[in-house]
Tab-separated table of C-alpha atoms and ligand atoms in Angstrom:
chain	number	residue	atom	x	y	z
A	1	MET	CA	-37.137	23.549	-16.687
A	2	ASN	CA	-34.628	24.552	-13.942
A	3	PHE	CA	-35.269	23.463	-10.392
A	4	PRO	CA	-33.402	24.058	-7.359
A	5	LYS	CA	-30.439	21.633	-7.157
A	6	ALA	CA	-28.999	20.668	-3.727
A	7	LYS	CA	-25.136	20.508	-3.704
A	8	LYS	CA	-23.804	16.820	-4.088
A	9	VAL	CA	-22.485	15.245	-0.954
A	10	ASN	CA	-21.669	11.517	-1.321
A	11	ILE	CA	-22.986	10.476	2.450
A	12	GLN	CA	-24.204	7.352	3.935
A	13	ARG	CA	-27.187	8.756	5.889
A	14	TYR	CA	-27.439	7.658	9.350
A	15	GLU	CA	-29.865	4.774	10.162
A	16	GLY	CA	-30.901	4.462	13.832
A	17	GLY	CA	-31.753	1.244	15.613
A	18	LEU	CA	-34.990	-0.021	14.391
A	19	SER	CA	-38.222	0.511	16.340
A	20	LYS	CA	-40.689	-1.688	14.867
A	21	ILE	CA	-41.193	-5.122	13.301
A	22	ALA	CA	-43.999	-6.000	10.899
A	23	GLY	CA	-46.650	-7.798	12.254
A	24	ILE	CA	-45.389	-7.372	16.032
A	25	THR	CA	-47.317	-5.010	18.412
A	26	ASN	CA	-44.827	-3.499	21.029
A	27	PRO	CA	-41.632	-5.386	20.146
A	28	ILE	CA	-38.926	-4.907	22.644
A	29	LYS	CA	-36.217	-2.430	21.408
A	30	LEU	CA	-32.889	-3.569	22.333
A	31	SER	CA	-31.160	-1.605	19.388
A	32	SER	CA	-30.184	1.930	20.483
A	33	ASN	CA	-28.364	1.933	23.590
A	34	GLU	CA	-31.168	3.427	25.674
A	35	SER	CA	-31.751	3.530	29.158
A	36	ALA	CA	-33.085	0.088	30.660
A	37	LEU	CA	-35.399	1.784	33.235
A	38	GLY	CA	-36.685	4.880	31.468
A	39	CYS	CA	-36.006	8.479	33.087
A	40	SER	CA	-35.929	9.259	36.641
A	41	PRO	CA	-39.239	9.822	38.409
A	42	ALA	CA	-38.401	13.272	39.144
A	43	ALA	CA	-37.442	14.195	35.596
A	44	ALA	CA	-40.885	13.048	34.649
A	45	LYS	CA	-42.356	15.132	37.218
A	46	ALA	CA	-40.678	18.168	35.800
A	47	ILE	CA	-41.747	17.299	32.032
A	48	ASP	CA	-45.283	17.084	33.471
A	49	LYS	CA	-45.028	20.571	35.471
A	50	ILE	CA	-43.608	22.381	32.386
A	51	LYS	CA	-46.758	21.967	30.338
A	52	LYS	CA	-48.226	25.088	31.385
A	53	LYS	CA	-45.062	27.148	30.240
A	54	ILE	CA	-44.749	25.452	27.119
A	55	PHE	CA	-46.004	28.889	24.813
A	56	LYS	CA	-42.835	30.748	26.077
A	57	TYR	CA	-39.662	30.386	24.147
A	58	PRO	CA	-36.868	28.573	26.130
A	59	ASP	CA	-33.733	30.218	27.589
A	60	SER	CA	-31.278	30.087	25.049
A	61	ASN	CA	-28.355	29.961	27.324
A	62	SER	CA	-30.064	26.803	29.338
A	63	SER	CA	-28.687	28.715	32.599
A	64	LEU	CA	-30.382	26.542	35.137
A	65	LEU	CA	-28.700	23.341	33.354
A	66	LYS	CA	-25.465	24.889	33.136
A	67	LYS	CA	-25.720	25.891	36.936
A	68	GLN	CA	-26.572	22.238	37.838
A	69	LEU	CA	-24.011	20.745	35.580
A	70	ALA	CA	-21.374	23.150	37.023
A	71	LYS	CA	-22.277	22.371	40.761
A	72	ILE	CA	-22.020	18.592	40.007
A	73	PHE	CA	-19.171	18.357	37.693
A	74	ASN	CA	-17.094	21.172	39.430
A	75	VAL	CA	-16.867	22.896	35.854
A	76	LYS	CA	-17.549	26.773	35.005
A	77	ASN	CA	-20.523	27.725	32.915
A	78	ASN	CA	-18.443	29.532	30.384
A	79	GLN	CA	-16.672	26.150	29.628
A	80	LEU	CA	-19.950	24.412	28.642
A	81	ILE	CA	-22.164	24.208	25.649
A	82	ILE	CA	-25.676	22.462	25.572
A	83	GLY	CA	-26.884	20.860	22.375
A	84	SER	CA	-29.880	18.977	21.218
A	85	GLY	CA	-28.238	15.606	21.983
A	86	SER	CA	-24.616	15.338	21.901
A	87	ASP	CA	-25.122	14.676	18.219
A	88	GLU	CA	-25.537	18.481	17.401
A	89	ILE	CA	-22.365	19.281	19.410
A	90	ILE	CA	-20.499	16.809	16.904
A	91	SER	CA	-22.161	19.067	14.200
A	92	PHE	CA	-21.073	22.232	15.747
A	93	ALA	CA	-17.148	20.786	15.957
A	94	CYS	CA	-17.107	19.824	12.379
A	95	GLN	CA	-18.748	23.135	11.283
A	96	ALA	CA	-16.429	25.478	13.452
A	97	PHE	CA	-13.073	23.540	12.553
A	98	LEU	CA	-13.466	21.769	9.175
A	99	GLU	CA	-12.871	23.223	5.905
A	100	LYS	CA	-12.853	21.370	2.479
A	101	GLY	CA	-9.774	18.978	2.292
A	102	ASP	CA	-9.207	18.874	5.955
A	103	GLU	CA	-8.574	15.329	7.679
A	104	VAL	CA	-10.563	13.914	10.450
A	105	ILE	CA	-9.393	10.737	12.256
A	106	VAL	CA	-12.104	8.193	13.760
A	107	PRO	CA	-11.628	4.610	14.656
A	108	GLU	CA	-12.554	2.220	12.305
A	109	PHE	CA	-15.416	0.962	14.127
A	110	SER	CA	-16.919	4.173	15.866
A	111	PHE	CA	-20.066	6.208	16.172
A	112	LEU	CA	-21.303	6.981	12.658
A	113	MET	CA	-22.184	10.457	13.191
A	114	TYR	CA	-18.489	11.641	13.495
A	115	ARG	CA	-17.740	10.767	10.069
A	116	ILE	CA	-21.232	11.998	8.590
A	117	TYR	CA	-20.686	15.449	10.091
A	118	ALA	CA	-17.066	15.626	9.148
A	119	GLN	CA	-18.357	14.556	5.377
A	120	ILE	CA	-20.875	17.244	5.492
A	121	ASN	CA	-18.162	19.776	6.062
A	122	GLU	CA	-16.239	18.355	3.008
A	123	ALA	CA	-13.491	16.881	5.210
A	124	LYS	CA	-11.510	13.606	4.330
A	125	ILE	CA	-11.986	10.669	6.778
A	126	ILE	CA	-8.998	8.725	7.941
A	127	TYR	CA	-9.866	5.276	9.399
A	128	ALA	CA	-7.487	4.496	12.355
A	129	LYS	CA	-7.195	0.725	12.786
A	130	GLU	CA	-8.533	-1.148	15.717
A	131	ASN	CA	-6.743	-4.099	17.582
A	132	ASN	CA	-9.351	-6.819	18.326
A	133	LEU	CA	-11.989	-3.973	18.120
A	134	LYS	CA	-9.953	-1.843	20.816
A	135	ILE	CA	-9.118	1.731	19.567
A	136	SER	CA	-5.408	1.731	18.614
A	137	ILE	CA	-3.582	4.643	19.864
A	138	ASP	CA	-0.398	3.921	17.793
A	139	SER	CA	-2.675	3.777	14.668
A	140	ILE	CA	-4.318	7.138	15.544
A	141	LEU	CA	-0.965	8.581	15.936
A	142	ASN	CA	0.330	7.261	12.682
A	143	CYS	CA	-2.915	8.680	10.994
A	144	ILE	CA	-1.974	12.445	12.143
A	145	THR	CA	-0.827	14.730	9.146
A	146	LYS	CA	-0.360	18.559	8.568
A	147	LYS	CA	-4.263	18.250	7.414
A	148	THR	CA	-5.508	16.564	10.664
A	149	LYS	CA	-8.058	18.859	12.502
A	150	ILE	CA	-10.270	16.586	14.464
A	151	ILE	CA	-9.701	13.291	16.181
A	152	PHE	CA	-13.035	11.639	17.313
A	153	LEU	CA	-13.313	8.934	19.740
A	154	ALA	CA	-15.817	7.588	22.307
A	155	ASN	CA	-14.535	5.993	25.426
A	156	PRO	CA	-16.085	3.458	25.921
A	157	ASN	CA	-16.346	2.868	22.257
A	158	ASN	CA	-19.825	2.283	20.678
A	159	PRO	CA	-20.304	-0.247	18.796
A	160	THR	CA	-17.357	-2.363	20.209
A	161	GLY	CA	-17.932	-1.902	23.884
A	162	THR	CA	-14.283	-1.607	24.610
A	163	TYR	CA	-12.609	1.139	26.288
A	164	LEU	CA	-9.093	3.163	26.529
A	165	THR	CA	-7.666	3.409	29.999
A	166	GLU	CA	-6.793	6.794	31.484
A	167	ASN	CA	-3.048	6.048	30.850
A	168	GLU	CA	-3.797	5.169	27.176
A	169	LEU	CA	-5.746	8.547	26.789
A	170	ARG	CA	-3.458	10.584	28.642
A	171	TYR	CA	-0.416	9.111	26.224
A	172	LEU	CA	-2.669	9.700	23.245
A	173	GLN	CA	-3.569	13.223	24.236
A	174	GLN	CA	0.097	14.189	25.241
A	175	ARG	CA	1.400	13.161	21.405
A	176	ILE	CA	-1.222	14.903	19.507
A	177	PRO	CA	-0.258	18.403	18.146
A	178	THR	CA	-1.861	21.098	20.168
A	179	ASN	CA	-3.686	22.592	17.123
A	180	VAL	CA	-5.712	19.105	16.533
A	181	LEU	CA	-9.019	19.053	18.285
A	182	LEU	CA	-9.392	15.928	20.484
A	183	VAL	CA	-13.252	14.823	21.081
A	184	VAL	CA	-13.631	12.499	23.661
A	185	ASP	CA	-17.050	11.115	23.823
A	186	ASP	CA	-18.302	10.022	27.067
A	187	ALA	CA	-21.615	8.866	26.290
A	188	TYR	CA	-21.501	5.793	28.339
A	189	TRP	CA	-18.837	6.636	31.031
A	190	GLU	CA	-21.260	6.383	33.989
A	191	TYR	CA	-21.665	2.435	33.283
A	192	VAL	CA	-17.884	1.562	33.443
A	193	GLN	CA	-16.716	-0.179	36.694
A	194	LYS	CA	-13.050	-0.448	35.929
A	195	LYS	CA	-10.309	0.853	38.083
A	196	ASP	CA	-8.088	2.083	35.000
A	197	TYR	CA	-10.826	3.982	33.512
A	198	SER	CA	-11.675	7.819	33.757
A	199	SER	CA	-14.152	9.803	32.234
A	200	GLY	CA	-12.728	12.346	29.689
A	201	LEU	CA	-14.125	15.045	31.617
A	202	SER	CA	-12.174	14.082	34.629
A	203	ILE	CA	-8.944	13.631	32.675
A	204	PHE	CA	-9.088	16.780	30.652
A	205	LYS	CA	-10.746	19.259	32.513
A	206	ASN	CA	-7.799	21.573	32.111
A	207	ALA	CA	-6.760	20.702	28.506
A	208	LYS	CA	-6.943	23.282	25.710
A	209	ASN	CA	-7.485	21.097	22.860
A	210	VAL	CA	-9.916	18.647	24.133
A	211	LEU	CA	-13.765	18.696	23.691
A	212	VAL	CA	-15.571	16.280	25.886
A	213	LEU	CA	-19.132	15.150	24.955
A	214	ARG	CA	-21.761	13.912	27.375
A	215	THR	CA	-25.315	12.965	27.021
A	216	PHE	CA	-28.903	12.573	28.419
A	217	SER	CA	-29.817	9.989	26.122
A	218	LYS	CA	-28.395	6.833	27.522
A	219	ILE	CA	-28.283	6.343	31.497
A	220	TYR	CA	-30.547	9.390	32.075
A	221	GLY	CA	-33.177	8.071	30.193
A	222	LEU	CA	-34.018	11.141	28.011
A	223	ALA	CA	-33.317	10.109	24.679
A	224	SER	CA	-36.387	11.790	22.956
A	225	LEU	CA	-35.814	15.181	24.508
A	226	ARG	CA	-32.722	15.366	22.948
A	227	LEU	CA	-30.458	16.880	25.358
A	228	GLY	CA	-26.305	16.671	25.568
A	229	TRP	CA	-23.720	18.907	26.645
A	230	GLY	CA	-19.934	19.612	25.731
A	231	TYR	CA	-17.110	20.868	27.916
A	232	SER	CA	-13.874	22.656	26.654
A	233	SER	CA	-11.535	25.258	26.811
A	234	LYS	CA	-13.446	28.854	26.828
A	235	SER	CA	-12.105	29.452	23.432
A	236	ILE	CA	-13.046	26.372	21.791
A	237	ILE	CA	-16.532	26.421	23.505
A	238	SER	CA	-16.820	30.236	22.060
A	239	SER	CA	-15.985	28.866	18.627
A	240	LEU	CA	-18.918	26.192	18.893
A	241	LEU	CA	-21.375	28.693	20.017
A	242	THR	CA	-21.352	30.539	16.880
A	243	TYR	CA	-23.200	27.676	15.222
A	244	LYS	CA	-25.508	27.101	18.017
A	245	PRO	CA	-29.310	27.966	17.076
A	246	PRO	CA	-30.762	30.366	19.886
A	247	PHE	CA	-33.374	27.745	20.988
A	248	ASN	CA	-31.923	24.447	20.053
A	249	ILE	CA	-32.972	23.421	23.897
A	250	THR	CA	-36.696	23.167	24.685
A	251	THR	CA	-37.393	24.056	28.271
A	252	THR	CA	-39.029	20.839	28.841
A	253	ALA	CA	-35.575	19.228	27.972
A	254	GLU	CA	-33.500	21.624	30.120
A	255	LEU	CA	-35.589	21.242	33.104
A	256	ALA	CA	-36.026	17.300	32.936
A	257	GLY	CA	-32.267	17.287	32.560
A	258	VAL	CA	-31.658	19.560	35.754
A	259	SER	CA	-34.191	17.303	37.687
A	260	ALA	CA	-32.313	14.126	36.358
A	261	LEU	CA	-29.038	15.246	37.468
A	262	LYS	CA	-30.343	15.845	40.995
A	263	ASP	CA	-31.746	12.365	41.160
A	264	ASN	CA	-28.619	10.350	42.328
A	265	LYS	CA	-30.683	7.609	43.762
A	266	TRP	CA	-32.116	6.909	40.203
A	267	LEU	CA	-28.690	6.927	38.666
A	268	LYS	CA	-27.154	4.558	41.144
A	269	LYS	CA	-30.278	2.351	40.366
A	270	ASN	CA	-29.549	2.256	36.883
A	271	ILE	CA	-25.884	1.492	37.450
A	272	SER	CA	-26.559	-1.456	39.617
A	273	HIS	CA	-29.233	-2.766	37.314
A	274	ASN	CA	-26.583	-2.374	34.264
A	275	ASN	CA	-24.000	-4.257	36.546
A	276	PHE	CA	-26.265	-7.183	37.403
A	277	TRP	CA	-27.763	-7.666	33.970
A	278	CYS	CA	-24.427	-7.217	32.101
A	279	LYS	CA	-23.112	-9.958	34.180
A	280	LYS	CA	-26.039	-12.214	33.586
A	281	ILE	CA	-26.013	-11.577	29.803
A	282	PHE	CA	-21.797	-11.783	29.729
A	283	GLU	CA	-22.053	-15.229	31.299
A	284	LYS	CA	-24.627	-16.796	28.990
A	285	LEU	CA	-22.860	-15.368	25.820
A	286	LYS	CA	-19.800	-17.085	27.174
A	287	GLU	CA	-21.460	-20.479	27.824
A	288	LYS	CA	-22.586	-20.192	24.382
A	289	ASN	CA	-19.381	-19.222	22.969
A	290	ILE	CA	-20.386	-16.050	21.586
A	291	LYS	CA	-17.617	-13.746	21.487
A	292	CYS	CA	-18.389	-10.134	22.852
A	293	ASN	CA	-16.794	-7.181	24.760
A	294	LEU	CA	-16.210	-7.335	28.293
A	295	PRO	CA	-19.154	-5.672	30.311
A	296	ASN	CA	-17.935	-2.005	30.060
A	297	ALA	CA	-21.282	-0.236	28.804
A	298	ASN	CA	-25.073	-1.012	28.648
A	299	PHE	CA	-24.480	-3.277	25.296
A	300	PHE	CA	-22.654	-6.171	24.071
A	301	LEU	CA	-21.209	-6.519	20.388
A	302	MET	CA	-21.952	-10.204	19.476
A	303	GLN	CA	-19.594	-11.673	17.073
A	304	PHE	CA	-20.564	-14.999	15.693
A	305	SER	CA	-18.605	-18.096	14.542
A	306	LYS	CA	-19.217	-19.056	11.031
A	307	LYS	CA	-21.801	-21.500	12.306
A	308	TYR	CA	-24.134	-18.790	12.574
A	309	ASP	CA	-25.318	-15.935	10.287
A	310	ALA	CA	-26.339	-12.604	12.051
A	311	ASN	CA	-28.954	-11.752	9.592
A	312	ASN	CA	-30.725	-15.210	10.351
A	313	ILE	CA	-30.189	-14.697	14.277
A	314	PHE	CA	-31.412	-10.923	13.487
A	315	ASN	CA	-34.638	-12.279	12.109
A	316	LYS	CA	-35.093	-14.925	14.541
A	317	PHE	CA	-34.939	-12.380	17.538
A	318	ALA	CA	-37.379	-10.125	15.449
A	319	LYS	CA	-39.979	-12.888	15.001
A	320	SER	CA	-39.770	-13.331	18.764
A	321	GLY	CA	-40.397	-9.530	19.431
A	322	VAL	CA	-36.942	-8.574	20.019
A	323	ILE	CA	-35.146	-5.742	17.817
A	324	LEU	CA	-31.347	-6.047	17.908
A	325	ARG	CA	-28.806	-3.933	16.096
A	326	LYS	CA	-27.201	-4.806	12.589
A	327	MET	CA	-23.827	-4.027	12.341
A	328	ASN	CA	-23.764	-3.946	8.447
A	329	ASN	CA	-23.364	-0.032	8.539
A	330	TYR	CA	-20.596	-0.496	10.796
A	331	LYS	CA	-18.814	-2.861	8.539
A	332	ILE	CA	-18.465	-5.302	11.447
A	333	LYS	CA	-18.826	-8.687	9.925
A	334	ASN	CA	-21.166	-11.412	11.058
A	335	SER	CA	-22.174	-9.372	14.363
A	336	LEU	CA	-24.960	-8.045	16.240
A	337	ARG	CA	-25.429	-5.518	19.270
A	338	VAL	CA	-27.898	-6.040	22.021
A	339	THR	CA	-28.508	-3.310	24.681
A	340	VAL	CA	-29.036	-4.257	28.056
A	341	GLY	CA	-33.020	-4.006	28.629
A	342	ASN	CA	-34.960	-4.100	32.058
A	343	ALA	CA	-35.525	-7.352	34.120
A	344	GLN	CA	-38.013	-8.930	31.866
A	345	GLU	CA	-36.554	-7.934	28.515
A	346	SER	CA	-33.010	-9.087	29.507
A	347	LYS	CA	-34.687	-12.481	31.025
A	348	LEU	CA	-36.534	-12.969	27.575
A	349	PHE	CA	-33.105	-11.988	25.805
A	350	ILE	CA	-31.210	-14.945	27.759
A	351	LYS	CA	-33.876	-17.195	26.902
A	352	LEU	CA	-33.882	-16.470	23.419
A	353	ILE	CA	-30.143	-16.955	23.307
A	354	ASP	CA	-30.666	-20.365	25.035
A	355	ARG	CA	-33.053	-21.387	22.223
A	356	PHE	CA	-31.176	-20.110	19.405
A	357	PHE	CA	-27.646	-21.423	20.127
B	401	PLP	C1	-20.748	7.257	21.232
B	401	PLP	C2	-22.286	7.981	21.073
B	401	PLP	N1	-22.070	9.339	21.023
B	401	PLP	C3	-23.187	10.192	20.886
B	401	PLP	C4	-24.635	9.372	21.002
B	401	PLP	C5	-25.618	10.334	20.561
B	401	PLP	O1	-26.096	10.942	21.392
B	401	PLP	P1	-27.273	12.022	21.578
B	401	PLP	O2	-28.390	11.238	21.718
B	401	PLP	O3	-26.702	12.990	22.849
B	401	PLP	O4	-27.099	12.852	20.250
B	401	PLP	C6	-24.522	8.356	20.807
B	401	PLP	C7	-26.021	7.341	20.550
B	401	PLP	O5	-25.939	6.133	20.349
B	401	PLP	C8	-23.498	7.406	20.965
B	401	PLP	O6	-23.264	6.104	21.119
């Protein structure tokens, strides 16, 4: 008998950070770089208020959210696209620009969805080398061929936590052929406190071949509502919109996003919380000779010496009720990633580091 046969694609599916541990009730999840403090109270209020309206389809243009984004970031509405997470915009970009045999450049250790969506769209992935877990601009430039269609990078980068300076990013963009799309993923930009850093949006507002990605899943604490946005030239946004389902953004997500954007006080609170605990965690990791990135985002990639085994450390933390992120899928040896949690979670993490090292 013949059955429906799906086409063959050779892709390693994305595995998110674990959220459960057998035998442990209410574990502490520090595996997905989510917000330490949750969403803004104003956003929570907006979610509560929308209950009576959920029987209506959402506004397919997310006009209120675009208006708020335009106001806050000084951008034009017709250069914005809203996605069900920035993840969905990565998918739109791959659908819009890739054909079989095209090449996509990603840094060796980078967010896995870039390569997954590129592979779904039958592109060949070219891995640019990193130096000491920092994206190498020279390596990216050396990887460019006539077949290159898209270059993806996150700044700061996940999972390495390193970043390219404004000058480095400008240098790279100036040397990329204008027919290649450069995607700069700003997922963690709010957390960066370095003078030589600038977000993709502020650097490339007028670039014709750059797509900037932003998300509400990190500092805004709205990961489960799935909300992200992209900014690019009118022409690129118009190409992406072809692939956007009409109702990809729920009204709940849109209105929560609008309220979250207005709550600057909450944003600042998150940033100072992150600064405070990043410093404490960084000092502790340093004290224990655990190699890690400088505090540039809301997470640390911990690289262990031969004396310790990452799987073993993962299990020890798990038994104590704390879930870290394994780095096996990213192919970073003997490493684990930890997200900065709330005060109680961070204190426990530091206590456990003391106990296990
Ligand atoms: C660099 C980077 N980009 C995008 C995302 C996904 O964001 P979203 O939840 O908006 O799809 C993540 C999530 O971990 C990420 O680390």
